[in-house]
Amino acid sequence: MGAVDEALSSPYRRRFLQAGAAAGGGLLIGFALPGCNREDRKEPPPEKAVGQATTAVTQAPPGLAPNAFIRIDRAGQVTLIVHKVEMGQGTFTAMPMLIAEELEVDLSKVKLQQAPADNTLYADPMLGGQVTGGSTSVRASWKPLREAGATARTMLVSAAALSWQVDPSTCTARNGVVTHTATGRTMEYGQLVDAASKLPVPSGVKLKSASEFTVIGKPVKRLDSPDKVNGRAQFGLDVRLPNMMVATVAASPVPGGKLNPVDDAKAMAIKGVRQVLRIDNAVAVVGDHMWAARQGLTALAPTWNDGANSAMTTASIVADMSAASKEKSGVQARNDGDAPGTIGKATRKLEAVYEMPFLAHATMEPMNCTVDLKPDGCDIYTGTQVPALAQGAVAKITGLPLDKIRINNYYLGGGFGRRLEVDYVAQAVAFARQAKGPVKFVWTREEDIQHDMYRPYYLDRISASLDAKGMPQAWFHRITGSSIIARFAPGAMKDGVDPDAVEGAKDIAYAIPNVRVEYLRHEPPVPTAFWRGVGATHNVFVVESFIDELAHASRQDPLAYRRALLTKSARMRAVLELAATRAGWGTRLQPVAGRRVGRGISVQFAFGSYMAQVAEVSVGADGGVTVHRVVCALDCGQMVNPDTIGAQIESGVNFGLTAALWNEITFDKGRVQQSNFGDYRMMRINESPKIEVHMVKSADEPGGIGEPGTSAIAPALCNAVFAATGRRIRKLPIGDQLKA
Amino acid sequence: MPTLTINGVSRTLDVPDDMPLLWALRDVAGLTGTKFGCGVALCGACTVHVDGAPTRSCVTPVSAVAGKQVVTIEAIEQNPAGRRVQAAWREIDVVQCGYCQSGQIMSATALIASKPDPTDADIDGAMAGNICRCGTYPRIRAAIKIAAKKEA
């Protein structure tokens, strides 16, 4: 399990399950899904009734509260109430599959209802926090959802057996119906729910083995597709409330800057503008609609006191980082043998500096939050990966108790880590304290790109010594960059090491006798946050590029070189071989007229999944890179919905390619220099390669699929560029580095 | 006060003439299926049909569409090509986050309506203005080909 997973999902410490009568009739099963171990959470959650849904749960073990529920009503309809959010990754489809499998109901009978924000109800009260992130949704739900389904089924079968006065083992459950095999008598689940709800909760129900699965592992259509093709799906930006106004926002373009006085009259002169709201570092213009608000903000033309960071440039940030990483040692994340000593004495050694840029998330739906703040309560309408953190932020600003703050969560128009942050919610609520009625706060694309919380800039110094056969004897990797974990989940810092910043570096799978990995925390005044693929996206690029350098320096085939070093992991080797075979590694690439062609490979273990990729590229005389084909081999354990897995890998590859080819956020005079898709380029359909996903069949526990595609692609791409041109890309993005 | 025909219904909207159609649709007419992505016609999320032609509503003033037929995602199922595109989208599960897909479907429908059997180059030409951050492009391409083969 990766570092971010550890930070985002609590250890599955105790499994608890409760049952009782649902309000309004039916059977209610309450159980716990791991949430987030926000160990910085100070106060224990208030002791209080856990709400309408559970008041009837009678058999709760003391001190334990469920955070997910299955309700089966008298019509046999099954409702799963969970806190996970759908941001494109298919969770809303995969989770009902896990229930349907063990409950023995048709998948169409399982509806999913998103839980409101309430840490006391919907997350582990000892650890707190509702989080969707770290490719954890299916992994964290894998056992508890199936157990809950199996428990409900067992109780329904028992209820039927009791009414027939037969042994439950002589009954079977299929498709929402219990059958007494010998007599052929049947009862539907809906007829049994009330009787079942009075039975004791069985313990130790047996789960199906993989060979018995009828739902899991079969391709299933996404349940959110119909509403997403007809315009009915509601995203946060689509909220409309009675008497709602629309505002757009400008925040200080320089981190830490303050708003200078503004003349409201300039904005108020625009028809439809209703109000100007100001906070310390930002201003919002409220209007009847977005057009009035935008024109009002343009007319207002706010100015700023830039403060201490007014001279900040990317060059100054990188110079500081580079100097620090040269002069200082980092905290050791791993230290096997004597890597520095071995490299110091070696006759054959390589060293390199790799750099990765600040990156914006650029979700298609810009940041937005609708606030209806009243003296006695607050309604928030938004899309967030962390409803409970949003609730906490609102409480802090308004002073309202948590139970007076309702987070109404919507489909996310992309998450990618951006909506793990609640800055846009906090800002909207701060403005709303001055507003006269509900306001939808909408960031423009420019505001969204320039006020993101960015993937950190990383500067990595890496070196290795080679033996006479060209194999690495020592490996030294010093990572320098800001720490997201130290801010987001300080309790997850381990002896000064940010486990996310070293993920994919600390745990390299290659058999090298001397390894040291260091983490040097360096905080430029730029807000940073998780970005799809998190630590692995940074480190897999560095590790898989540098291992490629070693292979070439040793005049060995990059595939054979990796294979020789992967003596410890059969699953790593298996995906490597599968990707290579399917890509035709070692065969001649189809020539492309006027262009140099090349093939590159990468392999990783990240997010609980094994993945190898082979990229085929061509490079033109102008230095432009075209990616023709990406062959992926994936072992993600037991597949839940194979269709979603393929889609997520395709998505991850294109997301990673976009960044590796083109994306960087840069600063000048303290300001972000990019502003919209014109200078923060997104891949388009004509640039999307052919992507193949080949699966290794496995019955192991499911691994994550939302992020591996992203973390594996940059090194495969850059290794292919090297094969084509002999140019080693050590700094992302590729941009125009290959020109001339 | 421009009068527009939106999804076959004539409506007079109390908005300034220079207001982009996008905001008139979303904030005034209450049709939120058309999305805001960039505001400068770079991403295609706001694509609607104006007299059948795919049009970026974020840079189209309402005055420019007065007297014309505006069709949004909410009514695209009334278009035979639109129905085929939606069915193909569902058939191979194109959507992920879904935010850009209204615009993708509007562009794809216009393509199929004008070129019943589009080549890859036709697809690139018609769809390159629509960004999908989830990178669903392989499935968008496949779905357009499926839609083209479907019976109207």
mmCIF file with all atom_site columns, C-alpha atoms in Angstrom, chain A residues 87-88 220-222 224-226 228-235 237-238 240 246 271 289-291 294-295 360-366 412-414 416 440 442-446 531-532 643 646-648 650-651 654-655 658 663 676-678 680 682-686 688-689 691, chain B residues 14-16 18-20 23 25-40 42-43 45 73-77 86-87 89-102 105 123-125 127-141 144:
data_model
loop_
_atom_site.group_PDB
_atom_site.id
_atom_site.type_symbol
_atom_site.label_atom_id
_atom_site.label_alt_id
_atom_site.label_comp_id
_atom_site.label_asym_id
_atom_site.label_entity_id
_atom_site.label_seq_id
_atom_site.pdbx_PDB_ins_code
_atom_site.Cartn_x
_atom_site.Cartn_y
_atom_site.Cartn_z
_atom_site.occupancy
_atom_site.B_iso_or_equiv
_atom_site.pdbx_formal_charge
_atom_site.auth_seq_id
_atom_site.auth_comp_id
_atom_site.auth_asym_id
_atom_site.auth_atom_id
_atom_site.pdbx_PDB_model_num
ATOM 1   C CA . MET A 1 87  ? -15.414 12.040 -10.317 1.00 0.00 ? 87  MET A CA 1
ATOM 2   C CA . GLY A 1 88  ? -15.201 9.861  -13.376 1.00 0.00 ? 88  GLY A CA 1
ATOM 3   C CA . VAL A 1 220 ? -20.798 -3.631 -16.432 1.00 0.00 ? 220 VAL A CA 1
ATOM 4   C CA . LYS A 1 221 ? -22.161 -0.415 -17.905 1.00 0.00 ? 221 LYS A CA 1
ATOM 5   C CA . ARG A 1 222 ? -21.564 2.683  -15.855 1.00 0.00 ? 222 ARG A CA 1
ATOM 6   C CA . ASP A 1 224 ? -23.961 7.389  -14.427 1.00 0.00 ? 224 ASP A CA 1
ATOM 7   C CA . SER A 1 225 ? -23.749 7.213  -18.224 1.00 0.00 ? 225 SER A CA 1
ATOM 8   C CA . PRO A 1 226 ? -27.382 8.012  -19.142 1.00 0.00 ? 226 PRO A CA 1
ATOM 9   C CA . LYS A 1 228 ? -24.053 12.297 -18.530 1.00 0.00 ? 228 LYS A CA 1
ATOM 10  C CA . VAL A 1 229 ? -25.083 12.060 -22.190 1.00 0.00 ? 229 VAL A CA 1
ATOM 11  C CA . ASN A 1 230 ? -28.272 14.092 -21.982 1.00 0.00 ? 230 ASN A CA 1
ATOM 12  C CA . GLY A 1 231 ? -27.213 17.081 -19.904 1.00 0.00 ? 231 GLY A CA 1
ATOM 13  C CA . ARG A 1 232 ? -29.112 16.017 -16.810 1.00 0.00 ? 232 ARG A CA 1
ATOM 14  C CA . ALA A 1 233 ? -26.095 15.153 -14.632 1.00 0.00 ? 233 ALA A CA 1
ATOM 15  C CA . GLN A 1 234 ? -25.728 17.905 -12.070 1.00 0.00 ? 234 GLN A CA 1
ATOM 16  C CA . PHE A 1 235 ? -22.275 19.247 -11.324 1.00 0.00 ? 235 PHE A CA 1
ATOM 17  C CA . LEU A 1 237 ? -21.593 24.561 -11.278 1.00 0.00 ? 237 LEU A CA 1
ATOM 18  C CA . ASP A 1 238 ? -25.143 23.610 -12.298 1.00 0.00 ? 238 ASP A CA 1
ATOM 19  C CA . ARG A 1 240 ? -29.673 26.843 -9.158  1.00 0.00 ? 240 ARG A CA 1
ATOM 20  C CA . VAL A 1 246 ? -23.767 34.566 -9.312  1.00 0.00 ? 246 VAL A CA 1
ATOM 21  C CA . LYS A 1 271 ? -26.246 46.529 -15.308 1.00 0.00 ? 271 LYS A CA 1
ATOM 22  C CA . HIS A 1 289 ? -25.723 36.180 -13.786 1.00 0.00 ? 289 HIS A CA 1
ATOM 23  C CA . MET A 1 290 ? -22.117 35.332 -14.611 1.00 0.00 ? 290 MET A CA 1
ATOM 24  C CA . TRP A 1 291 ? -21.970 37.835 -17.438 1.00 0.00 ? 291 TRP A CA 1
ATOM 25  C CA . ARG A 1 294 ? -17.567 39.159 -15.075 1.00 0.00 ? 294 ARG A CA 1
ATOM 26  C CA . GLN A 1 295 ? -18.115 42.571 -16.574 1.00 0.00 ? 295 GLN A CA 1
ATOM 27  C CA . ALA A 1 360 ? -2.112  22.696 -12.435 1.00 0.00 ? 360 ALA A CA 1
ATOM 28  C CA . HIS A 1 361 ? -4.962  20.200 -12.265 1.00 0.00 ? 361 HIS A CA 1
ATOM 29  C CA . ALA A 1 362 ? -7.093  22.034 -14.845 1.00 0.00 ? 362 ALA A CA 1
ATOM 30  C CA . THR A 1 363 ? -10.284 20.112 -14.162 1.00 0.00 ? 363 THR A CA 1
ATOM 31  C CA . MET A 1 364 ? -12.795 20.811 -16.930 1.00 0.00 ? 364 MET A CA 1
ATOM 32  C CA . GLU A 1 365 ? -15.234 22.174 -14.372 1.00 0.00 ? 365 GLU A CA 1
ATOM 33  C CA . PRO A 1 366 ? -13.596 25.267 -12.883 1.00 0.00 ? 366 PRO A CA 1
ATOM 34  C CA . LEU A 1 412 ? -17.232 16.363 -9.897  1.00 0.00 ? 412 LEU A CA 1
ATOM 35  C CA . GLY A 1 413 ? -16.236 17.739 -13.284 1.00 0.00 ? 413 GLY A CA 1
ATOM 36  C CA . GLY A 1 414 ? -12.838 16.202 -12.679 1.00 0.00 ? 414 GLY A CA 1
ATOM 37  C CA . PHE A 1 416 ? -7.422  14.644 -10.010 1.00 0.00 ? 416 PHE A CA 1
ATOM 38  C CA . LYS A 1 440 ? -22.810 30.832 -6.544  1.00 0.00 ? 440 LYS A CA 1
ATOM 39  C CA . VAL A 1 442 ? -17.535 30.748 -9.938  1.00 0.00 ? 442 VAL A CA 1
ATOM 40  C CA . TRP A 1 443 ? -13.881 30.937 -10.842 1.00 0.00 ? 443 TRP A CA 1
ATOM 41  C CA . THR A 1 444 ? -13.027 31.733 -14.439 1.00 0.00 ? 444 THR A CA 1
ATOM 42  C CA . ARG A 1 445 ? -10.613 29.379 -16.183 1.00 0.00 ? 445 ARG A CA 1
ATOM 43  C CA . GLU A 1 446 ? -7.901  31.992 -15.713 1.00 0.00 ? 446 GLU A CA 1
ATOM 44  C CA . TRP A 1 531 ? -2.083  15.600 -8.335  1.00 0.00 ? 531 TRP A CA 1
ATOM 45  C CA . ARG A 1 532 ? -3.170  12.451 -10.144 1.00 0.00 ? 532 ARG A CA 1
ATOM 46  C CA . ASP A 1 643 ? -14.551 -1.990 -18.613 1.00 0.00 ? 643 ASP A CA 1
ATOM 47  C CA . GLY A 1 646 ? -9.539  -0.149 -19.362 1.00 0.00 ? 646 GLY A CA 1
ATOM 48  C CA . ALA A 1 647 ? -11.134 3.300  -19.369 1.00 0.00 ? 647 ALA A CA 1
ATOM 49  C CA . GLN A 1 648 ? -9.146  4.442  -16.346 1.00 0.00 ? 648 GLN A CA 1
ATOM 50  C CA . GLU A 1 650 ? -6.573  5.063  -21.115 1.00 0.00 ? 650 GLU A CA 1
ATOM 51  C CA . SER A 1 651 ? -7.497  8.150  -19.164 1.00 0.00 ? 651 SER A CA 1
ATOM 52  C CA . ASN A 1 654 ? -3.540  10.596 -21.737 1.00 0.00 ? 654 ASN A CA 1
ATOM 53  C CA . PHE A 1 655 ? -3.473  12.656 -18.545 1.00 0.00 ? 655 PHE A CA 1
ATOM 54  C CA . THR A 1 658 ? -0.443  15.807 -21.589 1.00 0.00 ? 658 THR A CA 1
ATOM 55  C CA . ASN A 1 663 ? 2.565   21.265 -19.079 1.00 0.00 ? 663 ASN A CA 1
ATOM 56  C CA . ASN A 1 676 ? -6.029  29.261 -20.055 1.00 0.00 ? 676 ASN A CA 1
ATOM 57  C CA . PHE A 1 677 ? -5.846  26.303 -22.446 1.00 0.00 ? 677 PHE A CA 1
ATOM 58  C CA . GLY A 1 678 ? -3.939  28.449 -24.942 1.00 0.00 ? 678 GLY A CA 1
ATOM 59  C CA . TYR A 1 680 ? -1.661  25.440 -20.582 1.00 0.00 ? 680 TYR A CA 1
ATOM 60  C CA . MET A 1 682 ? -4.454  20.011 -23.187 1.00 0.00 ? 682 MET A CA 1
ATOM 61  C CA . MET A 1 683 ? -4.209  16.904 -25.352 1.00 0.00 ? 683 MET A CA 1
ATOM 62  C CA . ARG A 1 684 ? -6.790  16.824 -28.116 1.00 0.00 ? 684 ARG A CA 1
ATOM 63  C CA . ILE A 1 685 ? -8.338  13.896 -29.931 1.00 0.00 ? 685 ILE A CA 1
ATOM 64  C CA . ASN A 1 686 ? -5.906  14.052 -32.861 1.00 0.00 ? 686 ASN A CA 1
ATOM 65  C CA . SER A 1 688 ? -4.355  10.821 -28.438 1.00 0.00 ? 688 SER A CA 1
ATOM 66  C CA . PRO A 1 689 ? -2.354  7.654  -29.192 1.00 0.00 ? 689 PRO A CA 1
ATOM 67  C CA . ILE A 1 691 ? -3.757  2.710  -26.215 1.00 0.00 ? 691 ILE A CA 1
ATOM 68  C CA . ASP B 2 14  ? -34.199 39.952 -20.429 1.00 0.00 ? 14  ASP B CA 1
ATOM 69  C CA . VAL B 2 15  ? -30.457 40.064 -21.070 1.00 0.00 ? 15  VAL B CA 1
ATOM 70  C CA . PRO B 2 16  ? -28.056 42.493 -22.729 1.00 0.00 ? 16  PRO B CA 1
ATOM 71  C CA . ASP B 2 18  ? -23.717 41.322 -25.909 1.00 0.00 ? 18  ASP B CA 1
ATOM 72  C CA . MET B 2 19  ? -24.239 38.587 -23.314 1.00 0.00 ? 19  MET B CA 1
ATOM 73  C CA . PRO B 2 20  ? -22.680 35.305 -24.444 1.00 0.00 ? 20  PRO B CA 1
ATOM 74  C CA . TRP B 2 23  ? -24.692 32.483 -19.800 1.00 0.00 ? 23  TRP B CA 1
ATOM 75  C CA . LEU B 2 25  ? -28.685 29.464 -21.483 1.00 0.00 ? 25  LEU B CA 1
ATOM 76  C CA . ARG B 2 26  ? -27.235 28.541 -18.102 1.00 0.00 ? 26  ARG B CA 1
ATOM 77  C CA . ASP B 2 27  ? -28.017 31.453 -15.816 1.00 0.00 ? 27  ASP B CA 1
ATOM 78  C CA . VAL B 2 28  ? -31.190 32.833 -17.385 1.00 0.00 ? 28  VAL B CA 1
ATOM 79  C CA . ALA B 2 29  ? -32.940 30.043 -19.320 1.00 0.00 ? 29  ALA B CA 1
ATOM 80  C CA . GLY B 2 30  ? -31.882 27.451 -16.714 1.00 0.00 ? 30  GLY B CA 1
ATOM 81  C CA . LEU B 2 31  ? -30.425 25.003 -19.240 1.00 0.00 ? 31  LEU B CA 1
ATOM 82  C CA . THR B 2 32  ? -27.312 23.869 -17.401 1.00 0.00 ? 32  THR B CA 1
ATOM 83  C CA . GLY B 2 33  ? -26.410 20.942 -19.655 1.00 0.00 ? 33  GLY B CA 1
ATOM 84  C CA . THR B 2 34  ? -24.247 23.321 -21.710 1.00 0.00 ? 34  THR B CA 1
ATOM 85  C CA . LYS B 2 35  ? -21.001 23.743 -19.782 1.00 0.00 ? 35  LYS B CA 1
ATOM 86  C CA . PHE B 2 36  ? -18.560 26.527 -19.016 1.00 0.00 ? 36  PHE B CA 1
ATOM 87  C CA . GLY B 2 37  ? -14.963 25.417 -19.502 1.00 0.00 ? 37  GLY B CA 1
ATOM 88  C CA . CYS B 2 38  ? -12.724 28.224 -20.691 1.00 0.00 ? 38  CYS B CA 1
ATOM 89  C CA . GLY B 2 39  ? -14.811 31.225 -21.801 1.00 0.00 ? 39  GLY B CA 1
ATOM 90  C CA . VAL B 2 40  ? -12.683 31.789 -24.909 1.00 0.00 ? 40  VAL B CA 1
ATOM 91  C CA . LEU B 2 42  ? -10.632 26.867 -26.591 1.00 0.00 ? 42  LEU B CA 1
ATOM 92  C CA . CYS B 2 43  ? -12.283 23.802 -25.051 1.00 0.00 ? 43  CYS B CA 1
ATOM 93  C CA . ALA B 2 45  ? -17.519 22.373 -23.440 1.00 0.00 ? 45  ALA B CA 1
ATOM 94  C CA . ILE B 2 73  ? -27.793 18.923 -25.244 1.00 0.00 ? 73  ILE B CA 1
ATOM 95  C CA . GLU B 2 74  ? -31.150 18.814 -23.474 1.00 0.00 ? 74  GLU B CA 1
ATOM 96  C CA . ALA B 2 75  ? -32.923 18.430 -26.827 1.00 0.00 ? 75  ALA B CA 1
ATOM 97  C CA . ILE B 2 76  ? -30.331 16.601 -28.907 1.00 0.00 ? 76  ILE B CA 1
ATOM 98  C CA . GLU B 2 77  ? -32.246 13.337 -28.623 1.00 0.00 ? 77  GLU B CA 1
ATOM 99  C CA . GLN B 2 86  ? -26.050 9.242  -27.355 1.00 0.00 ? 86  GLN B CA 1
ATOM 100 C CA . ALA B 2 87  ? -26.761 5.539  -27.794 1.00 0.00 ? 87  ALA B CA 1
ATOM 101 C CA . TRP B 2 89  ? -21.846 6.885  -26.032 1.00 0.00 ? 89  TRP B CA 1
ATOM 102 C CA . ARG B 2 90  ? -23.824 4.687  -23.637 1.00 0.00 ? 90  ARG B CA 1
ATOM 103 C CA . GLU B 2 91  ? -23.009 1.492  -25.503 1.00 0.00 ? 91  GLU B CA 1
ATOM 104 C CA . ILE B 2 92  ? -19.268 1.739  -24.908 1.00 0.00 ? 92  ILE B CA 1
ATOM 105 C CA . ASP B 2 93  ? -19.342 3.911  -21.792 1.00 0.00 ? 93  ASP B CA 1
ATOM 106 C CA . VAL B 2 94  ? -17.458 6.906  -23.143 1.00 0.00 ? 94  VAL B CA 1
ATOM 107 C CA . VAL B 2 95  ? -18.081 9.154  -20.170 1.00 0.00 ? 95  VAL B CA 1
ATOM 108 C CA . GLN B 2 96  ? -15.917 9.486  -17.112 1.00 0.00 ? 96  GLN B CA 1
ATOM 109 C CA . CYS B 2 97  ? -16.323 12.701 -15.143 1.00 0.00 ? 97  CYS B CA 1
ATOM 110 C CA . GLY B 2 98  ? -18.780 13.665 -17.868 1.00 0.00 ? 98  GLY B CA 1
ATOM 111 C CA . TYR B 2 99  ? -18.342 17.405 -17.722 1.00 0.00 ? 99  TYR B CA 1
ATOM 112 C CA . CYS B 2 100 ? -17.125 17.888 -21.299 1.00 0.00 ? 100 CYS B CA 1
ATOM 113 C CA . GLN B 2 101 ? -19.439 15.291 -22.803 1.00 0.00 ? 101 GLN B CA 1
ATOM 114 C CA . SER B 2 102 ? -22.344 17.611 -23.613 1.00 0.00 ? 102 SER B CA 1
ATOM 115 C CA . ILE B 2 105 ? -21.912 14.985 -28.160 1.00 0.00 ? 105 ILE B CA 1
ATOM 116 C CA . ILE B 2 123 ? -13.275 12.934 -36.689 1.00 0.00 ? 123 ILE B CA 1
ATOM 117 C CA . ASP B 2 124 ? -10.041 14.745 -35.864 1.00 0.00 ? 124 ASP B CA 1
ATOM 118 C CA . GLY B 2 125 ? -11.225 17.791 -37.761 1.00 0.00 ? 125 GLY B CA 1
ATOM 119 C CA . MET B 2 127 ? -13.622 16.976 -32.608 1.00 0.00 ? 127 MET B CA 1
ATOM 120 C CA . ALA B 2 128 ? -10.203 18.589 -32.038 1.00 0.00 ? 128 ALA B CA 1
ATOM 121 C CA . GLY B 2 129 ? -11.873 21.671 -30.603 1.00 0.00 ? 129 GLY B CA 1
ATOM 122 C CA . ASN B 2 130 ? -13.379 19.665 -27.741 1.00 0.00 ? 130 ASN B CA 1
ATOM 123 C CA . ILE B 2 131 ? -11.048 18.990 -24.830 1.00 0.00 ? 131 ILE B CA 1
ATOM 124 C CA . CYS B 2 132 ? -11.634 16.014 -22.554 1.00 0.00 ? 132 CYS B CA 1
ATOM 125 C CA . ARG B 2 133 ? -9.442  16.193 -19.473 1.00 0.00 ? 133 ARG B CA 1
ATOM 126 C CA . CYS B 2 134 ? -10.263 12.574 -18.618 1.00 0.00 ? 134 CYS B CA 1
ATOM 127 C CA . GLY B 2 135 ? -8.741  11.649 -21.990 1.00 0.00 ? 135 GLY B CA 1
ATOM 128 C CA . THR B 2 136 ? -11.706 9.634  -23.235 1.00 0.00 ? 136 THR B CA 1
ATOM 129 C CA . TYR B 2 137 ? -10.618 10.228 -26.829 1.00 0.00 ? 137 TYR B CA 1
ATOM 130 C CA . PRO B 2 138 ? -10.154 6.563  -27.822 1.00 0.00 ? 138 PRO B CA 1
ATOM 131 C CA . ARG B 2 139 ? -13.760 5.869  -26.848 1.00 0.00 ? 139 ARG B CA 1
ATOM 132 C CA . ILE B 2 140 ? -15.071 9.088  -28.400 1.00 0.00 ? 140 ILE B CA 1
ATOM 133 C CA . ARG B 2 141 ? -13.539 8.013  -31.705 1.00 0.00 ? 141 ARG B CA 1
ATOM 134 C CA . ILE B 2 144 ? -18.576 8.089  -33.390 1.00 0.00 ? 144 ILE B CA 1
#
